[in-house]
Coordinates of C-alpha atoms and ligand atoms in Angstrom, one line a residue:
M1 CA -40.6 39.7 -57.8
K2 CA -38.7 37.9 -55.1
Q3 CA -36.8 34.7 -56.0
R4 CA -38.3 31.5 -54.8
I5 CA -36.3 29.4 -52.3
F6 CA -37.1 26.0 -51.0
S7 CA -35.4 24.1 -48.2
G8 CA -36.1 21.0 -46.1
I9 CA -35.2 19.8 -42.6
Q10 CA -35.5 16.3 -41.1
P11 CA -37.7 16.1 -38.0
S12 CA -35.0 15.0 -35.5
G13 CA -35.3 15.6 -31.8
N14 CA -33.4 17.5 -29.1
L15 CA -31.9 20.3 -31.2
H16 CA -29.1 22.4 -29.7
I17 CA -27.6 25.8 -30.2
G18 CA -25.3 24.4 -32.9
N19 CA -28.4 23.4 -35.0
Y20 CA -29.8 26.9 -34.3
G21 CA -26.6 28.3 -35.9
G22 CA -27.1 26.1 -39.0
A23 CA -30.3 25.9 -41.0
M24 CA -32.5 27.6 -38.4
K25 CA -31.0 31.0 -38.2
Q26 CA -30.2 31.1 -41.9
W27 CA -33.8 30.4 -42.8
V28 CA -35.0 33.1 -40.5
Q29 CA -32.7 35.6 -42.3
L30 CA -33.6 34.3 -45.8
Q31 CA -37.3 34.7 -45.4
E32 CA -36.8 38.5 -45.4
S33 CA -35.5 38.6 -49.0
F34 CA -36.9 35.5 -50.7
D35 CA -40.3 34.0 -51.4
A36 CA -39.6 31.1 -49.1
L37 CA -41.0 27.6 -48.7
F38 CA -39.6 25.6 -45.7
C39 CA -40.5 21.9 -45.4
I40 CA -40.3 19.4 -42.6
V41 CA -39.4 16.3 -44.5
D42 CA -41.2 13.4 -42.7
L43 CA -41.2 11.3 -45.9
H44 CA -37.5 11.5 -45.9
A45 CA -37.3 10.6 -42.3
I46 CA -39.0 7.2 -42.9
T47 CA -36.1 6.1 -45.1
V48 CA -34.8 4.8 -41.8
A49 CA -37.1 3.0 -39.4
Q50 CA -39.3 5.4 -37.3
D51 CA -41.6 4.9 -34.3
P52 CA -44.9 6.4 -35.5
E53 CA -45.6 8.1 -32.1
M54 CA -42.1 9.5 -32.0
L55 CA -42.3 10.8 -35.6
R56 CA -45.6 12.6 -34.9
K57 CA -44.1 14.1 -31.7
R58 CA -40.8 15.2 -33.4
T59 CA -42.6 16.7 -36.4
L60 CA -44.7 18.9 -34.2
E61 CA -41.6 19.7 -32.0
I62 CA -39.5 20.8 -34.9
A63 CA -42.3 22.9 -36.3
K64 CA -42.5 24.7 -32.9
M65 CA -38.7 25.1 -32.8
Y66 CA -38.6 26.8 -36.2
L67 CA -41.5 29.1 -35.3
A68 CA -39.9 29.9 -31.9
A69 CA -36.6 30.7 -33.7
G70 CA -38.4 33.3 -35.8
I71 CA -39.9 31.6 -38.9
D72 CA -42.8 33.9 -39.6
P73 CA -45.8 32.1 -41.3
K74 CA -46.8 35.5 -42.8
K75 CA -43.5 35.6 -44.7
S76 CA -42.8 32.0 -45.5
A77 CA -44.7 28.8 -45.9
L78 CA -43.6 26.3 -43.2
F79 CA -45.2 22.9 -43.9
V80 CA -45.0 19.2 -43.5
Q81 CA -44.0 17.2 -46.6
S82 CA -46.5 14.4 -46.2
H83 CA -49.4 17.0 -46.2
V84 CA -48.7 17.8 -49.8
R85 CA -49.3 14.6 -51.7
E86 CA -47.7 16.0 -54.9
H87 CA -44.3 15.4 -53.5
T88 CA -44.7 11.6 -53.6
E89 CA -46.4 11.8 -57.0
L90 CA -43.7 13.7 -58.7
A91 CA -41.0 11.6 -57.0
W92 CA -42.5 8.5 -58.7
I93 CA -42.5 10.2 -62.1
L94 CA -38.9 11.4 -61.6
N95 CA -37.9 7.8 -60.6
T96 CA -38.7 6.8 -64.2
L97 CA -36.1 9.3 -65.4
T98 CA -33.5 8.4 -62.9
R99 CA -30.8 5.9 -63.7
N100 CA -29.3 3.6 -61.1
G101 CA -25.9 5.1 -61.8
D102 CA -27.3 8.6 -60.8
L103 CA -28.0 7.2 -57.3
T104 CA -25.1 4.8 -56.7
K105 CA -22.7 7.7 -56.9
M106 CA -24.4 9.7 -54.2
T107 CA -21.9 10.2 -51.3
Q108 CA -24.7 10.2 -48.6
F109 CA -26.0 6.8 -49.8
K110 CA -22.4 5.4 -49.8
D111 CA -21.9 6.7 -46.2
K112 CA -25.3 5.6 -44.9
S113 CA -25.3 2.2 -46.6
G114 CA -21.6 1.5 -46.5
L115 CA -21.9 0.4 -50.2
D116 CA -19.5 1.9 -52.6
F117 CA -20.6 0.9 -56.1
E118 CA -18.0 3.1 -57.8
N119 CA -15.4 0.9 -56.2
I120 CA -16.6 -2.6 -56.4
E121 CA -13.2 -3.9 -57.5
S122 CA -11.9 -3.2 -54.1
W123 CA -14.3 -5.7 -52.6
G124 CA -12.0 -8.3 -54.1
T125 CA -12.2 -11.7 -52.6
K126 CA -15.1 -14.0 -52.7
E127 CA -16.0 -13.7 -49.0
N128 CA -16.1 -9.9 -49.5
L129 CA -18.4 -10.2 -52.4
Q130 CA -20.7 -12.4 -50.4
Q131 CA -20.7 -9.9 -47.6
W132 CA -21.3 -7.1 -50.1
K133 CA -24.4 -9.0 -51.5
K134 CA -25.7 -9.4 -48.0
E135 CA -25.4 -5.8 -47.2
F136 CA -26.9 -4.7 -50.5
N137 CA -29.9 -6.9 -49.9
A138 CA -30.5 -5.4 -46.5
V139 CA -30.4 -1.7 -47.4
G140 CA -33.8 -0.1 -47.9
V141 CA -34.9 1.1 -51.4
G142 CA -36.1 4.3 -49.8
L143 CA -32.6 5.2 -48.7
F144 CA -31.4 4.7 -52.2
D145 CA -34.2 6.7 -53.7
Y146 CA -33.9 9.5 -51.1
P147 CA -32.4 12.1 -53.5
V148 CA -35.2 11.6 -56.1
L149 CA -37.8 12.6 -53.5
M150 CA -35.6 15.6 -52.7
A151 CA -35.5 16.5 -56.3
A152 CA -39.3 16.4 -56.4
D153 CA -39.5 18.7 -53.4
I154 CA -37.4 21.3 -55.1
L155 CA -38.8 21.0 -58.7
L156 CA -42.5 21.2 -57.7
Y157 CA -42.1 24.9 -56.8
D158 CA -40.1 26.4 -59.6
T159 CA -37.4 26.8 -57.0
A160 CA -34.6 29.1 -58.0
V161 CA -32.3 28.8 -55.0
V162 CA -31.9 25.9 -52.5
P163 CA -30.1 26.8 -49.3
V164 CA -28.3 23.6 -48.0
G165 CA -25.3 22.4 -46.1
D166 CA -22.4 21.3 -48.2
D167 CA -23.3 17.6 -47.8
Q168 CA -26.5 18.2 -49.8
V169 CA -25.0 19.9 -52.9
Q170 CA -24.7 16.6 -54.7
H171 CA -28.4 16.0 -54.2
V172 CA -29.3 19.4 -55.6
E173 CA -27.1 18.5 -58.5
L174 CA -29.4 15.5 -59.2
A175 CA -32.4 17.8 -59.1
R176 CA -30.7 19.9 -61.8
T177 CA -30.0 16.8 -63.9
L178 CA -33.6 15.6 -63.6
A179 CA -35.0 19.0 -64.4
R180 CA -32.9 19.2 -67.6
R181 CA -33.7 15.6 -68.6
F182 CA -37.5 16.1 -68.1
N183 CA -37.4 19.4 -70.0
A184 CA -35.4 17.9 -72.9
R185 CA -37.8 15.0 -73.2
F186 CA -41.2 16.5 -72.5
G187 CA -40.8 20.2 -73.0
E188 CA -39.7 23.1 -70.8
T189 CA -41.4 22.4 -67.5
F190 CA -39.0 22.8 -64.6
V191 CA -36.8 25.6 -63.4
V192 CA -33.2 24.3 -63.0
P193 CA -32.3 25.2 -59.4
E194 CA -29.1 26.6 -57.9
S195 CA -27.8 25.5 -54.6
K196 CA -26.7 28.1 -52.0
V197 CA -24.2 26.6 -49.6
R198 CA -24.4 27.7 -46.0
R199 CA -21.2 29.4 -44.9
E200 CA -19.7 27.1 -42.3
G201 CA -17.6 29.9 -40.9
A202 CA -18.8 29.5 -37.3
R203 CA -19.3 25.8 -36.7
I204 CA -20.3 25.3 -33.1
M205 CA -18.1 22.8 -31.3
G206 CA -18.6 20.7 -28.2
L207 CA -18.2 22.6 -24.9
D208 CA -16.2 19.7 -23.4
N209 CA -14.2 19.1 -26.6
P210 CA -13.8 22.1 -28.9
L211 CA -12.1 19.9 -31.6
K212 CA -15.4 18.1 -32.4
K213 CA -18.7 19.4 -33.5
M214 CA -21.4 19.9 -30.8
S215 CA -23.6 16.8 -30.8
K216 CA -26.7 15.8 -29.0
S217 CA -25.5 12.2 -29.0
A218 CA -22.2 13.1 -27.2
A219 CA -21.2 11.0 -24.2
S220 CA -21.7 14.0 -21.7
E221 CA -24.5 16.4 -21.7
F222 CA -21.9 19.1 -20.9
N223 CA -21.0 18.8 -24.6
F224 CA -24.1 20.7 -25.8
I225 CA -26.7 23.3 -24.9
A226 CA -30.1 22.0 -26.0
L227 CA -32.6 24.6 -27.1
L228 CA -35.0 23.2 -24.4
D229 CA -32.4 23.2 -21.6
E230 CA -33.4 25.1 -18.5
P231 CA -31.8 28.6 -18.8
E232 CA -29.9 28.0 -15.5
K233 CA -28.6 24.7 -16.8
G234 CA -27.4 26.5 -20.0
R235 CA -25.6 29.0 -17.8
K236 CA -23.9 26.2 -15.8
K237 CA -22.8 24.4 -19.0
I238 CA -21.0 27.5 -20.1
M239 CA -19.3 28.0 -16.7
K240 CA -18.1 24.4 -16.9
A241 CA -16.9 24.6 -20.5
V242 CA -13.2 23.8 -21.1
T243 CA -10.9 26.7 -21.9
D244 CA -7.4 27.0 -23.3
S245 CA -4.2 27.8 -21.5
G246 CA -3.5 31.5 -21.0
S247 CA -5.9 34.2 -19.8
E248 CA -6.2 36.8 -22.6
V249 CA -9.4 36.7 -24.7
V250 CA -8.3 36.4 -28.3
Y251 CA -9.9 34.8 -31.4
E252 CA -7.4 32.5 -33.0
D253 CA -7.0 28.9 -34.2
E254 CA -4.5 28.0 -31.5
K255 CA -7.2 28.7 -28.9
P256 CA -10.1 26.4 -30.1
A257 CA -12.1 26.5 -26.9
L258 CA -12.0 30.2 -26.6
K259 CA -12.8 30.6 -30.3
N260 CA -15.8 28.4 -29.8
L261 CA -17.1 30.4 -26.9
L262 CA -16.7 33.6 -28.9
N263 CA -18.5 32.0 -31.8
I264 CA -21.4 31.1 -29.6
F265 CA -21.5 34.6 -28.2
S266 CA -21.5 36.0 -31.7
L267 CA -24.3 33.6 -32.8
L268 CA -26.6 34.5 -30.0
E269 CA -26.0 38.2 -29.9
D270 CA -25.6 38.8 -33.6
I271 CA -22.4 40.7 -33.1
P272 CA -19.2 40.0 -35.2
V273 CA -16.7 37.9 -33.2
D274 CA -14.0 40.5 -33.6
D275 CA -16.1 43.1 -31.9
I276 CA -16.8 40.8 -29.0
A277 CA -13.1 39.9 -28.6
R278 CA -12.3 43.6 -28.6
S279 CA -14.8 44.3 -25.8
F280 CA -12.9 41.8 -23.6
V281 CA -9.5 43.4 -24.0
G282 CA -7.8 43.7 -20.6
K283 CA -10.3 41.2 -19.1
G284 CA -10.0 37.4 -18.7
Y285 CA -11.7 34.1 -19.4
A286 CA -13.8 34.3 -16.3
D287 CA -15.3 37.6 -17.5
L288 CA -16.1 36.2 -20.9
K289 CA -17.7 33.1 -19.4
R290 CA -19.9 35.2 -17.1
A291 CA -21.1 37.4 -19.9
L292 CA -21.7 34.5 -22.2
S293 CA -23.6 32.5 -19.6
D294 CA -25.9 35.5 -19.2
S295 CA -26.3 35.7 -22.9
V296 CA -27.1 31.9 -23.1
A297 CA -29.6 32.1 -20.3
N298 CA -31.4 35.1 -21.9
F299 CA -31.4 33.4 -25.3
L300 CA -32.9 30.2 -23.9
T301 CA -35.5 32.1 -21.9
R302 CA -36.6 34.0 -25.0
F303 CA -36.6 31.0 -27.2
Q304 CA -38.6 28.8 -24.7
H305 CA -41.0 31.6 -24.1
N306 CA -41.9 31.5 -27.8
Y307 CA -41.8 27.7 -27.9
F308 CA -44.0 27.0 -24.9
A309 CA -46.5 29.6 -26.0
L310 CA -47.3 27.4 -29.0
S311 CA -50.0 24.8 -28.4
D312 CA -50.1 21.6 -30.5
E313 CA -53.4 22.7 -32.1
E314 CA -52.1 26.2 -33.0
T315 CA -48.9 24.7 -34.5
L316 CA -50.8 22.2 -36.5
R317 CA -53.1 25.0 -37.8
V318 CA -50.1 26.9 -39.0
M319 CA -48.6 23.8 -40.7
K320 CA -51.9 23.2 -42.5
A321 CA -52.1 26.8 -43.7
G322 CA -48.5 26.4 -44.9
A323 CA -49.4 23.2 -46.7
D324 CA -52.4 24.9 -48.4
R325 CA -50.1 27.6 -49.8
A326 CA -47.6 25.0 -51.0
R327 CA -50.3 22.8 -52.5
T328 CA -51.6 25.7 -54.6
I329 CA -48.3 25.9 -56.4
A330 CA -47.6 22.2 -56.5
S331 CA -50.9 21.2 -57.9
E332 CA -50.6 23.6 -60.8
K333 CA -47.2 22.2 -61.6
M334 CA -48.5 18.6 -61.4
K335 CA -51.4 19.4 -63.9
I336 CA -48.8 20.4 -66.4
V337 CA -46.6 17.4 -65.6
R338 CA -49.5 14.9 -66.0
E339 CA -50.5 16.3 -69.3
R340 CA -46.9 16.3 -70.6
M341 CA -46.4 12.7 -69.5
G342 CA -49.5 11.6 -71.4
F343 CA -51.8 10.7 -68.5
L344 CA -55.5 10.9 -69.3
S345 CA -57.1 13.8 -67.5
Ligands
LIG401 N1 -31.9 16.1 -47.5 C1 -31.9 17.3 -46.7 C2 -31.0 17.1 -45.5 O1 -30.9 16.0 -45.0 C3 -33.3 17.7 -46.3 C4 -34.1 18.0 -47.6 C5 -35.2 17.3 -48.0 C6 -34.0 19.1 -48.4 N2 -35.7 17.8 -49.1 C7 -35.0 19.0 -49.4 C8 -33.1 20.2 -48.4 C9 -35.1 19.9 -50.4 C10 -33.3 21.2 -49.4 C11 -34.3 21.0 -50.4 O2 -30.5 18.1 -45.0

């Protein structure tokens, strides 16, 4: 029996090759050895204001991106969170087991809201306290409650392993706490999940500034290569990328721009960086850039070939089939939960 994994991704737009190197590529690899459920978390997305038309568009877009990257619906269930109502139902029940203190300590809430409850003393003076109260009153309850919905996502499926970035480990920790709390109070019901932190070995940095992460909101579009950039444009962006001083192709921290180009090469070609660096011994930066720009153009061509072959209807059909599979598991679990909670059946 394969171990069950569950992971989620927010439907955000304009993904770039840095995003491909993160969750996307990892999921494609994980589906080979795990019983995988992958969820596009539109219910989490609405914890900050969303334009309905944009949300619909982005949800479909991200589904196509993951399919284009190699998520195989025969191997894993790829689905949209709001299609499986059990997520919201379990989130409500888990709310009643969650304490305010479980949530005020969440780093992501502190970052997003700017409210550090652990450190109220530092707010000091009266004006500060007034300001604090104003900010607190303005922050949405959904943002505060975000980790409880995430716990519900995970616990519904007897998830053993949760692949996440390191910023999400604390949230998985809450899922573990709530599983234990529920089990202690109502009887053994939920599997206590483990998080599996993505290796951040090869973070992809900006092409115009290799000291900062590649970002779609960077000032210049020459910072990033979007997955839907024209292949020729991707090629151009590599040719224009900044390089370090010197001319020898080496992989070392003192050459951050070069290191980044080699990391991108390694990501797209699935070859270890050392092997790539070795193949450029005796050659220079220009050779590396030429070869990498070919690799980028080929990658974008392949990716977009898959992406544009998917119609909206076909994609929706795949999402619905994924949701059906997920719901079969989730609804069985909710039957047990309802009965343990004392709800009339
Ligand atoms: N909060 C996660 C993120 O922002 C996304 C997410 C939602 C998730 N539900 C999940 C991840 C369940 C893992 C498991 O990246």
